[in-house]
CSV table of C-alpha atoms in Angstrom, one decimal:
chain,number,residue,atom,x,y,z
A,15,MET,CA,0.0,0.0,0.0
A,16,ALA,CA,1.5,3.3,-1.0
A,17,GLU,CA,1.8,5.9,1.6
A,18,GLN,CA,2.2,9.5,1.0
A,19,VAL,CA,3.1,12.0,3.8
A,20,VAL,CA,1.2,15.2,3.4
A,21,ARG,CA,2.7,18.0,5.4
A,22,PRO,CA,0.5,20.8,6.4
A,23,ALA,CA,0.9,23.7,4.1
A,24,GLY,CA,3.3,26.2,5.5
A,25,ALA,CA,4.1,24.2,8.7
A,26,GLY,CA,7.7,25.4,8.7
A,27,HIS,CA,6.7,28.9,8.2
A,28,GLU,CA,4.1,28.9,10.9
A,29,ALA,CA,6.6,27.7,13.5
A,30,LEU,CA,9.1,30.3,12.3
A,31,PHE,CA,6.5,33.1,12.5
A,32,VAL,CA,5.4,32.0,16.0
A,33,ALA,CA,9.0,31.9,17.1
A,34,LEU,CA,9.7,35.3,15.6
A,35,ALA,CA,6.5,36.8,17.2
A,36,CYS,CA,7.7,35.5,20.6
A,37,ALA,CA,11.1,36.9,20.1
A,38,VAL,CA,9.7,40.3,19.1
A,39,ILE,CA,7.4,40.3,22.1
A,40,VAL,CA,10.2,39.5,24.5
A,41,ALA,CA,12.5,42.0,22.8
A,42,LEU,CA,9.8,44.7,23.1
A,43,ALA,CA,9.2,43.9,26.7
A,44,ALA,CA,12.9,44.1,27.5
A,45,ALA,CA,13.2,47.4,25.6
A,46,VAL,CA,10.3,48.9,27.5
A,47,ILE,CA,11.5,47.7,30.9
A,48,GLY,CA,15.0,48.9,30.0
A,49,ALA,CA,13.8,52.3,28.9
A,50,ARG,CA,11.7,52.9,32.0
A,51,GLN,CA,14.3,51.8,34.4
A,52,THR,CA,15.7,54.4,36.8
A,53,PRO,CA,18.8,53.8,38.7
A,54,ALA,CA,18.4,53.5,42.5
A,55,GLN,CA,19.2,57.0,43.7
A,56,ARG,CA,21.7,57.1,46.6
A,57,ILE,CA,21.9,60.3,48.4
A,58,GLU,CA,25.5,61.1,49.0
A,59,VAL,CA,26.4,62.8,52.2
A,60,ALA,CA,29.5,64.7,53.1
A,61,ALA,CA,32.4,63.1,54.9
A,62,HIS,CA,31.4,64.8,58.2
A,63,GLN,CA,27.8,63.7,57.9
A,64,LEU,CA,25.7,60.5,58.6
A,65,ASP,CA,22.5,59.5,56.9
A,66,ALA,CA,19.8,58.9,59.5
A,67,ARG,CA,18.3,56.1,57.5
A,68,ASP,CA,21.4,54.1,56.6
A,69,ASP,CA,24.2,55.1,59.0
A,70,LEU,CA,22.5,55.1,62.5
A,71,LEU,CA,21.9,52.3,65.0
A,72,ALA,CA,18.2,51.6,65.9
A,73,ALA,CA,18.5,53.4,69.2
A,74,GLU,CA,20.2,56.4,67.5
A,75,GLN,CA,17.4,56.6,65.0
A,76,GLY,CA,14.8,56.8,67.8
A,77,LEU,CA,16.8,59.5,69.6
A,78,TYR,CA,17.3,61.4,66.4
A,79,ALA,CA,13.5,61.4,65.7
A,80,ASP,CA,12.8,62.6,69.2
A,81,LEU,CA,15.4,65.4,69.1
A,82,ARG,CA,14.1,66.7,65.8
A,83,LEU,CA,10.9,67.7,67.5
A,84,VAL,CA,12.6,69.6,70.3
A,85,PRO,CA,13.4,73.0,68.6
A,86,GLY,CA,9.7,73.4,67.7
A,87,GLU,CA,8.7,73.0,71.3
A,88,LEU,CA,11.0,75.6,72.8
A,89,ALA,CA,8.6,78.5,72.2
A,90,ASP,CA,6.7,77.5,75.4
A,91,PHE,CA,9.8,78.1,77.5
A,92,GLY,CA,10.5,81.8,77.0
A,93,ASP,CA,13.5,83.5,75.4
A,94,ARG,CA,16.3,81.4,76.7
A,95,PRO,CA,16.7,77.6,76.2
A,96,PRO,CA,15.2,75.9,79.2
A,97,ALA,CA,17.1,73.6,81.5
A,98,VAL,CA,17.0,69.9,80.8
A,99,THR,CA,14.9,69.4,83.9
A,100,GLU,CA,12.2,71.7,82.5
A,101,LEU,CA,12.1,69.7,79.3
A,102,ALA,CA,11.8,66.5,81.2
A,103,GLU,CA,8.9,67.9,83.2
A,104,ALA,CA,7.2,68.7,79.9
A,105,LEU,CA,7.6,65.0,79.0
A,106,LEU,CA,9.8,65.8,76.1
A,107,PRO,CA,11.8,62.8,75.0
A,108,PRO,CA,14.7,62.0,75.2
A,109,PHE,CA,15.1,64.2,78.3
A,110,VAL,CA,12.6,62.2,80.4
A,111,ALA,CA,14.4,59.7,82.6
A,112,ASP,CA,12.5,56.5,81.7
A,113,VAL,CA,13.4,53.2,80.0
A,114,GLY,CA,13.2,54.9,76.6
A,115,THR,CA,16.3,56.8,77.8
A,116,ALA,CA,17.9,54.0,79.7
A,117,TRP,CA,17.6,51.4,77.0
A,118,ARG,CA,18.8,53.8,74.2
A,119,GLY,CA,22.2,54.6,75.6
A,120,ASP,CA,21.4,56.1,79.0
A,121,HIS,CA,22.5,59.6,78.0
A,122,ALA,CA,23.3,62.3,80.5
A,123,TRP,CA,21.7,65.5,79.1
A,124,THR,CA,23.0,69.0,79.8
A,125,LEU,CA,22.5,72.4,78.3
A,126,ILE,CA,25.7,73.9,77.2
A,127,GLU,CA,26.0,77.6,76.1
A,128,HIS,CA,29.0,79.3,74.5
A,129,GLY,CA,28.2,82.9,73.9
A,130,ALA,CA,25.2,83.2,71.6
A,131,ALA,CA,25.4,79.5,70.8
A,132,SER,CA,23.6,76.8,72.8
A,133,ALA,CA,23.1,73.1,72.5
A,134,TYR,CA,21.7,70.1,74.4
A,135,LEU,CA,24.5,67.6,74.9
A,136,GLY,CA,23.7,63.9,75.7
A,137,LEU,CA,26.8,62.0,76.7
A,138,SER,CA,26.2,58.3,76.2
A,139,ALA,CA,26.8,55.7,78.8
A,140,ALA,CA,26.7,52.9,76.2
A,141,PRO,CA,28.1,54.1,72.9
A,142,GLU,CA,27.7,50.6,71.4
A,143,VAL,CA,23.9,51.1,71.8
A,144,ALA,CA,23.8,54.8,70.8
A,145,GLY,CA,26.6,57.4,70.5
A,146,SER,CA,26.7,60.7,72.3
A,147,MET,CA,24.3,63.3,70.7
A,148,LEU,CA,24.3,67.0,70.4
A,149,LEU,CA,21.3,69.1,69.5
A,150,ARG,CA,22.7,72.5,68.4
A,151,LEU,CA,20.0,75.1,68.7
A,152,SER,CA,22.0,78.0,67.3
A,153,GLY,CA,25.5,78.9,66.6
A,154,PRO,CA,27.8,81.0,64.6
A,155,ALA,CA,26.9,82.1,61.1
A,156,ASP,CA,28.0,78.8,59.6
A,157,ALA,CA,25.6,76.8,61.7
A,158,GLY,CA,22.3,77.9,60.1
A,159,GLU,CA,19.3,75.9,61.3
A,160,ALA,CA,19.2,73.8,64.3
A,161,ASP,CA,20.9,70.5,63.7
A,162,ILE,CA,21.9,67.2,65.4
A,163,TRP,CA,25.3,65.7,65.8
A,164,LEU,CA,26.6,62.3,66.8
A,165,ASN,CA,29.9,61.1,68.3
A,166,ARG,CA,30.4,57.4,68.9
A,167,SER,CA,33.7,57.7,70.8
A,168,PRO,CA,33.5,56.4,74.3
A,169,SER,CA,35.6,59.4,75.3
A,170,ALA,CA,33.3,62.0,73.8
A,171,SER,CA,33.3,65.1,76.0
A,172,PRO,CA,31.5,68.5,76.0
A,173,PRO,CA,32.8,70.5,73.0
A,174,ALA,CA,34.5,73.8,74.0
A,175,ARG,CA,32.9,75.5,71.0
A,176,LEU,CA,29.9,74.9,68.9
A,177,ASP,CA,31.0,75.9,65.4
A,178,THR,CA,30.9,73.3,62.7
A,179,GLU,CA,34.6,73.2,62.1
A,180,TYR,CA,35.3,72.6,65.8
A,181,LEU,CA,32.7,69.9,66.1
A,182,VAL,CA,34.0,68.1,63.0
A,183,HIS,CA,37.6,68.3,64.3
A,184,GLY,CA,36.4,66.9,67.6
A,185,GLY,CA,35.0,63.7,65.9
A,186,TRP,CA,31.3,64.8,65.8
A,187,GLN,CA,29.3,64.0,62.7
A,188,GLN,CA,26.2,65.8,61.6
A,189,VAL,CA,23.1,63.6,61.1
A,190,VAL,CA,21.0,64.4,58.1
A,191,THR,CA,17.9,63.0,56.6
A,192,HIS,CA,15.9,63.3,53.4
A,193,PHE,CA,12.4,62.7,52.2
A,194,ASP,CA,11.5,60.0,49.7
A,195,ALA,CA,8.0,59.8,48.3
A,196,GLY,CA,6.3,56.4,47.8
A,197,ALA,CA,8.1,54.3,45.2
A,198,THR,CA,5.0,53.9,43.0
A,199,ARG,CA,4.1,57.5,42.9
A,200,HIS,CA,4.8,59.6,39.8
A,201,ARG,CA,5.1,63.1,41.1
A,202,HIS,CA,8.1,63.1,43.5
B,259,MET,CA,22.0,67.5,49.3
B,260,PRO,CA,19.9,66.4,52.2
B,261,ASP,CA,18.7,68.9,54.8
B,262,ALA,CA,19.8,68.8,58.4
B,263,LEU,CA,16.6,70.1,60.0
B,264,PRO,CA,14.8,71.8,57.2
B,265,SER,CA,11.5,72.7,58.8
B,266,PHE,CA,12.4,74.0,62.2
B,267,PRO,CA,12.8,77.6,63.1
B,268,ARG,CA,16.1,78.2,64.8
B,269,ARG,CA,14.8,79.3,68.1
B,270,ARG,CA,11.3,80.7,68.6
B,271,MET,CA,8.0,79.9,67.2
B,272,LEU,CA,6.9,83.4,68.1
B,273,ALA,CA,9.6,84.7,65.8
B,274,GLY,CA,8.3,82.3,63.2
B,275,LEU,CA,4.7,83.7,63.6
B,276,ALA,CA,6.0,87.2,63.4
B,277,LEU,CA,7.8,86.3,60.2
B,278,ALA,CA,4.7,84.6,58.8
B,279,CYS,CA,2.8,87.8,59.5
B,280,ALA,CA,5.4,89.8,57.7
B,281,LEU,CA,5.5,87.6,54.6
B,282,PRO,CA,4.8,89.4,51.4
B,283,ALA,CA,1.1,89.5,50.5
B,284,ARG,CA,1.7,87.5,47.3
B,285,VAL,CA,2.4,84.4,49.4
B,286,PHE,CA,-1.2,84.2,50.5
B,287,ALA,CA,-2.7,86.1,47.5
B,288,ALA,CA,-3.5,82.8,45.8
B,289,VAL,CA,-5.5,81.6,48.8
B,290,PRO,CA,-9.1,82.8,48.3
B,291,LYS,CA,-11.0,84.0,51.4
B,292,ARG,CA,-13.1,81.1,52.6
B,293,ASP,CA,-16.8,81.5,53.0
B,294,LYS,CA,-17.3,77.9,53.9
B,295,PRO,CA,-15.2,75.5,56.0
B,296,LEU,CA,-12.2,73.8,54.3
B,297,ARG,CA,-12.9,70.2,53.1
B,298,ILE,CA,-9.9,68.1,53.8
B,299,GLY,CA,-9.5,64.6,52.3
B,300,VAL,CA,-7.6,61.8,54.2
B,301,THR,CA,-6.7,58.3,53.1
B,302,LEU,CA,-6.0,56.4,56.3
B,303,HIS,CA,-7.5,56.3,59.8
B,304,PRO,CA,-4.6,57.8,61.7
B,305,TYR,CA,-4.7,60.8,59.4
B,306,TYR,CA,-8.4,61.2,60.0
B,307,SER,CA,-7.7,61.4,63.7
B,308,TYR,CA,-4.7,63.8,63.2
B,309,VAL,CA,-6.7,66.2,61.1
B,310,ALA,CA,-9.9,66.0,63.1
B,311,ASN,CA,-8.0,66.9,66.2
B,312,ILE,CA,-6.2,69.7,64.5
B,313,VAL,CA,-9.2,71.4,62.9
B,314,GLY,CA,-11.9,70.6,65.5
B,315,ASP,CA,-15.1,72.0,64.1
B,316,LEU,CA,-13.4,74.6,62.0
B,317,ALA,CA,-13.1,72.4,58.9
B,318,GLU,CA,-14.6,69.1,57.5
B,319,VAL,CA,-12.5,65.9,57.3
B,320,VAL,CA,-13.5,63.6,54.5
B,321,PRO,CA,-12.2,60.0,54.4
B,322,VAL,CA,-11.5,59.1,50.8
B,323,ILE,CA,-11.6,55.3,51.4
B,324,PRO,CA,-14.8,54.1,52.9
B,325,ALA,CA,-14.7,52.5,56.4
B,326,GLY,CA,-14.1,48.7,56.2
B,327,PHE,CA,-11.7,48.6,53.3
B,328,ASN,CA,-8.2,47.2,53.8
B,329,PRO,CA,-5.8,49.9,52.6
B,330,HIS,CA,-3.3,47.2,51.6
B,331,ALA,CA,-5.7,45.9,49.0
B,332,TYR,CA,-7.7,48.9,48.1
B,333,GLU,CA,-8.6,49.6,44.5
B,334,PRO,CA,-10.0,53.1,43.8
B,335,ARG,CA,-13.7,53.1,43.0
B,336,ALA,CA,-15.5,55.6,40.8
B,337,GLU,CA,-17.6,57.1,43.7
B,338,ASP,CA,-14.4,57.6,45.8
B,339,ILE,CA,-12.7,59.4,42.9
B,340,LYS,CA,-15.9,61.5,42.5
B,341,ARG,CA,-15.7,62.6,46.2
B,342,ILE,CA,-12.2,64.0,45.6
B,343,GLY,CA,-13.8,66.7,43.4
B,344,THR,CA,-15.5,68.1,46.5
B,345,LEU,CA,-12.2,68.6,48.4
B,346,ASP,CA,-10.1,71.7,48.9
B,347,VAL,CA,-6.9,69.8,50.0
B,348,MET,CA,-5.8,66.2,50.6
B,349,VAL,CA,-3.5,65.0,53.4
B,350,VAL,CA,-1.5,62.0,52.4
B,351,ASN,CA,0.9,59.6,54.0
B,352,GLY,CA,2.8,59.9,50.7
B,353,VAL,CA,5.6,57.4,51.5
B,354,GLY,CA,4.1,54.2,50.3
B,355,HIS,CA,0.9,53.5,52.2
B,356,ASP,CA,-1.5,55.5,50.0
B,357,ASP,CA,0.2,55.9,46.7
B,358,PHE,CA,-3.2,55.2,45.1
B,359,ALA,CA,-4.2,58.7,46.2
B,360,GLU,CA,-2.1,60.4,43.6
B,361,ARG,CA,-3.7,58.4,40.8
B,362,MET,CA,-7.2,59.1,42.2
B,363,ILE,CA,-6.5,62.8,42.2
B,364,ALA,CA,-5.2,62.7,38.7
B,365,ALA,CA,-8.4,61.0,37.6
B,366,SER,CA,-10.7,63.3,39.5
B,367,GLU,CA,-12.4,66.5,38.7
B,368,LYS,CA,-9.6,68.3,40.5
B,369,PRO,CA,-6.4,66.9,39.1
B,370,ASN,CA,-4.5,69.8,40.6
B,371,LEU,CA,-5.8,69.3,44.1
B,372,PRO,CA,-3.2,70.5,46.6
B,373,VAL,CA,-1.6,67.7,48.6
B,374,ILE,CA,0.0,68.0,52.1
B,375,GLU,CA,2.9,65.6,52.5
B,376,SER,CA,2.5,64.6,56.2
B,377,ASN,CA,5.9,62.9,56.3
B,378,ALA,CA,8.0,65.7,54.8
B,379,ASP,CA,9.7,66.3,58.2
B,380,VAL,CA,9.8,62.7,59.5
B,381,PRO,CA,13.2,60.9,59.4
B,382,LEU,CA,12.1,57.9,57.4
B,383,LEU,CA,13.4,54.4,58.0
B,384,ALA,CA,14.3,51.9,55.3
B,385,ALA,CA,11.6,49.5,54.1
B,386,THR,CA,11.6,46.0,55.6
B,387,GLY,CA,11.2,42.7,53.8
B,388,LEU,CA,12.3,42.2,50.2
B,389,ALA,CA,12.3,45.9,49.4
B,390,GLY,CA,14.6,46.7,52.2
B,391,ARG,CA,16.9,43.7,51.4
B,392,ALA,CA,17.1,44.8,47.8
B,393,GLY,CA,19.2,47.7,49.1
B,394,SER,CA,17.1,50.4,47.3
B,395,GLY,CA,17.9,53.4,49.4
B,396,THR,CA,14.7,55.3,48.4
B,397,VAL,CA,12.1,52.6,49.4
B,398,VAL,CA,11.0,53.6,52.9
B,399,ASN,CA,8.9,52.1,55.6
B,400,PRO,CA,5.6,54.0,55.3
B,401,HIS,CA,4.2,53.2,58.8
B,402,THR,CA,5.2,56.4,60.4
B,403,PHE,CA,1.6,56.8,61.7
B,404,LEU,CA,2.2,53.9,64.2
B,405,SER,CA,4.7,55.8,66.4
B,406,VAL,CA,4.1,58.7,68.8
B,407,THR,CA,7.1,60.7,67.8
B,408,ALA,CA,6.6,60.4,64.1
B,409,SER,CA,2.9,61.2,64.5
B,410,ILE,CA,3.7,64.4,66.4
B,411,ALA,CA,6.0,65.4,63.6
B,412,GLN,CA,3.2,64.8,61.1
B,413,VAL,CA,0.6,66.6,63.1
B,414,ASN,CA,3.0,69.6,63.3
B,415,THR,CA,3.5,69.5,59.5
B,416,ILE,CA,-0.2,69.1,58.8
B,417,ALA,CA,-1.2,72.0,61.1
B,418,ARG,CA,1.4,74.3,59.6
B,419,GLU,CA,0.4,73.5,56.0
B,420,LEU,CA,-3.4,73.7,56.7
B,421,GLY,CA,-2.7,77.2,58.2
B,422,ARG,CA,-1.5,78.2,54.8
B,423,PHE,CA,-4.7,77.2,53.1
B,424,ASP,CA,-6.9,78.6,55.9
B,425,PRO,CA,-4.9,81.6,57.4
B,426,ALA,CA,-7.9,82.7,59.4
B,427,ASN,CA,-7.8,79.5,61.5
B,428,ALA,CA,-4.0,79.0,61.4
B,429,ALA,CA,-3.5,79.9,65.0
B,430,ALA,CA,-6.3,77.6,66.1
B,431,TYR,CA,-4.9,74.8,64.1
B,432,GLN,CA,-1.5,75.3,65.7
B,433,ALA,CA,-2.9,75.4,69.2
B,434,ASN,CA,-5.0,72.3,68.7
B,435,ALA,CA,-2.0,70.5,67.3
B,436,ARG,CA,0.1,71.3,70.3
B,437,ALA,CA,-2.6,70.1,72.7
B,438,PHE,CA,-2.9,66.9,70.7
B,439,ALA,CA,0.9,66.4,70.8
B,440,ARG,CA,0.9,66.9,74.5
B,441,ARG,CA,-1.7,64.1,74.9
B,442,LEU,CA,0.3,61.8,72.7
B,443,ARG,CA,3.4,62.4,74.7
B,444,GLN,CA,1.5,61.6,77.9
B,445,LEU,CA,0.4,58.3,76.4
B,446,ARG,CA,4.0,57.4,75.7
B,447,ALA,CA,5.2,58.6,79.1
B,448,ASP,CA,2.5,56.6,80.9
B,449,ALA,CA,3.5,53.4,79.0
B,450,LEU,CA,7.3,53.8,79.6
B,451,ALA,CA,6.6,54.6,83.3
B,452,GLU,CA,5.1,51.1,83.6
B,453,LEU,CA,8.5,49.7,82.7
B,454,ALA,CA,10.4,51.4,85.5
B,455,GLY,CA,12.6,48.9,87.1
B,456,VAL,CA,12.4,46.3,84.4
B,457,PRO,CA,15.9,45.4,83.3
B,458,ASN,CA,16.9,45.8,79.7
B,459,ALA,CA,16.4,42.2,78.7
B,460,GLU,CA,17.8,42.8,75.2
B,461,PHE,CA,15.3,40.4,73.9
B,462,ARG,CA,14.8,39.8,70.2
B,463,VAL,CA,11.5,40.5,68.5
B,464,ALA,CA,10.0,39.7,65.2
B,465,THR,CA,6.9,41.1,63.5
B,466,ILE,CA,4.5,39.6,61.0
B,467,HIS,CA,4.0,42.9,59.2
B,468,GLY,CA,6.9,45.3,58.7
B,469,ALA,CA,4.9,48.1,60.3
B,470,TYR,CA,6.3,48.6,63.8
B,471,ASP,CA,9.9,49.7,63.5
B,472,TYR,CA,9.0,53.3,64.2
B,473,LEU,CA,7.0,52.4,67.3
B,474,LEU,CA,9.6,50.0,68.7
B,475,ARG,CA,12.4,52.5,68.2
B,476,GLU,CA,10.8,54.6,71.0
B,477,PHE,CA,11.5,51.7,73.3
B,478,GLY,CA,15.0,51.1,72.0
B,479,ILE,CA,13.9,47.8,70.4
B,480,GLU,CA,15.1,46.7,67.0
B,481,VAL,CA,13.1,44.3,64.9
B,482,THR,CA,15.2,41.2,64.2
B,483,ALA,CA,13.0,39.6,61.5
B,484,VAL,CA,9.8,40.4,59.5
B,485,VAL,CA,7.8,37.4,58.5
B,486,GLU,CA,5.9,38.8,55.5
B,487,PRO,CA,8.2,38.7,52.4
B,488,SER,CA,6.8,41.9,51.2
B,489,HIS,CA,4.2,44.4,52.4
B,490,GLY,CA,0.9,42.7,52.9
B,491,ILE,CA,2.1,39.5,51.1
B,492,GLU,CA,1.7,36.2,52.9
B,493,PRO,CA,4.8,33.9,52.9
B,494,SER,CA,4.9,30.7,50.8
B,495,PRO,CA,5.3,27.4,52.6
B,496,ALA,CA,9.0,27.4,51.8
B,497,GLN,CA,9.4,31.0,53.0
B,498,LEU,CA,7.5,30.1,56.2
B,499,LYS,CA,9.8,27.3,56.9
B,500,GLY,CA,12.8,29.6,56.3
B,501,THR,CA,11.3,32.1,58.7
B,502,ILE,CA,10.7,29.6,61.4
B,503,ASP,CA,14.2,28.3,61.1
B,504,ARG,CA,15.5,31.9,61.3
B,505,LEU,CA,13.4,32.7,64.4
B,506,ARG,CA,14.8,29.6,66.1
B,507,GLY,CA,18.3,30.4,65.1
B,508,LEU,CA,18.1,34.0,66.3
B,509,ASP,CA,16.5,33.0,69.6
B,510,VAL,CA,13.5,35.2,69.0
B,511,LYS,CA,11.1,35.0,71.9
B,512,VAL,CA,8.5,37.6,71.0
B,513,ILE,CA,6.6,38.1,67.8
B,514,PHE,CA,4.2,41.0,67.2
B,515,SER,CA,1.4,39.9,65.0
B,516,GLU,CA,-1.4,41.8,63.2
B,517,MET,CA,-4.7,42.4,65.0
B,518,ASP,CA,-6.8,43.7,62.2
B,519,PHE,CA,-5.6,41.3,59.4
B,520,PRO,CA,-5.1,37.9,61.0
B,521,SER,CA,-3.6,35.0,59.1
B,522,ALA,CA,-3.8,31.3,59.8
B,523,TYR,CA,-0.1,30.8,59.3
B,524,VAL,CA,0.7,32.9,62.3
B,525,ASP,CA,-0.4,30.1,64.6
B,526,THR,CA,2.0,27.8,62.8
B,527,ILE,CA,4.9,30.1,63.5
B,528,ARG,CA,3.9,30.4,67.2
B,529,ARG,CA,3.7,26.6,67.5
B,530,GLU,CA,6.8,25.7,65.5
B,531,ALA,CA,9.1,28.5,66.6
B,532,GLY,CA,8.0,28.5,70.2
B,533,VAL,CA,7.5,32.3,70.3
B,534,GLN,CA,5.0,34.3,72.3
B,535,LEU,CA,2.5,36.1,70.2
B,536,TYR,CA,1.4,39.7,70.9
B,537,PRO,CA,-1.1,41.4,68.5
B,538,LEU,CA,-0.7,45.0,67.6
B,539,THR,CA,-3.1,47.1,65.6
B,540,HIS,CA,-2.3,48.7,62.3
B,541,ILE,CA,-4.9,51.5,63.1
B,542,SER,CA,-6.2,51.1,59.5
B,543,TYR,CA,-9.5,49.3,59.9
B,544,GLY,CA,-13.0,50.1,61.2
B,545,GLU,CA,-14.9,53.4,61.5
B,546,TYR,CA,-13.2,56.8,61.2
B,547,GLU,CA,-13.2,58.3,64.7
B,548,ILE,CA,-11.5,61.3,66.1
B,549,ASP,CA,-10.1,59.4,69.1
B,550,LYS,CA,-9.2,56.2,67.2
B,551,PHE,CA,-5.5,57.0,67.0
B,552,GLU,CA,-5.1,57.8,70.7
B,553,ARG,CA,-7.2,54.8,71.7
B,554,GLU,CA,-5.4,52.3,69.5
B,555,THR,CA,-1.9,53.8,70.1
B,556,ALA,CA,-2.6,53.4,73.9
B,557,ARG,CA,-3.5,49.8,73.2
B,558,ASN,CA,-0.4,49.2,71.1
B,559,LEU,CA,1.8,50.8,73.8
B,560,ALA,CA,0.2,48.6,76.5
B,561,THR,CA,0.8,45.5,74.4
B,562,VAL,CA,4.5,46.3,73.9
B,563,VAL,CA,4.8,47.0,77.6
B,564,ARG,CA,3.2,43.7,78.4
B,565,ALA,CA,5.5,41.8,76.0
B,566,ILE,CA,8.6,43.4,77.5
B,567,ARG,CA,7.4,42.7,81.1
B,568,GLU,CA,6.6,39.1,80.4
B,569,ALA,CA,9.9,38.5,78.4
B,570,ALA,CA,11.8,40.0,81.4
B,571,GLN,CA,10.3,37.5,83.8
């Protein structure tokens, strides 16, 4: 009995077209993804600065968040920066002596004033948990806005001056932060 | 370059108020005089409480998401987008928990509706889970509304910005915000006072949902592990086994679970890893109420205090 193999018309072509279509779709998808990709933006900070998000320990991040609120609260205390005890009585962290203080480095807080400049200094009893911190309220012309500094040295001591150059030379690092809108938002 | 403390006046709020009064007229020229109360949109329950406490009865607070929806799985509906057309301004979390708001505004009758970025002055923490491990420095943990300190920072920002839209009531908004902040500080102080004398156990904690880093930072506690592989995503069986092994290896004794969105696999973790489970609330479920944030924050603080006390025993 004679057999004749009848191949579907254009079978080879169909397979080729399907393969080509797949390749085109994959290439297009890759091109679109590649075109829309944005590099992860890293905020670079200066050598004397620390990024609050990436460079601080957990306890330091908590203290930093608390300290940032302090300058806005000082209006209730008159013209001069209040003593630490007054801030504690107003329940302002991190000046309140509670476990929130004890477990985050057990800082000893004092108000230091040098001329027109003043700052709240918290010397850490446990630098491995959280370094010593300095909330500089005002200072020489280079200081600008209130800011927060960190020194992880176990031998950190009260700075004799509060200008930026002196603090940097003394091993203090300015803590900075930045805002990032939600990753799936368009208007940043 | 990042800012050190961008939003704070150097010394005195009074000086700031005086400065605001002295600002050129053009700053406020674009703000029309209001003949009816401001209508302020909010997306999440904590923001309803924040704004309601700030404005009192001087403005209207309008939740954009109806009560009962899970904000993790919310898909904007036509009627919700329609409601945006009636607003004067929208207050947003803006750092990942309500990104849908931007698209809703764009699709609404008011695509240029002003938005208040509540978290503009909050030092944001890195995202937890896969997003955090990917090392993307711009993906942040959006749960700032679960901490007292970050909430006060947001309340201050919202009050200041609302004052720009409604200058006639700006002083009242500021005063209300300060009173609200004092009550929040009292909540935190009361909770921490209950831990007086408890030794620093340095115990390790895990959380089911990557939501509580901001809150636990106030106690000096760092989250060792987060069970959910990504925000609001349940782990696969393989991931669950890996998590249980990790909890055992890290000697985690306490795990904070999710009160509002319970999952069956949490019991498996408790049983297999031998950890103690403490449920916290995400403050994102149920009716919108002015005192919801204070009530549920007090409950969260009490739960953390109980976990610490029992772990120290």
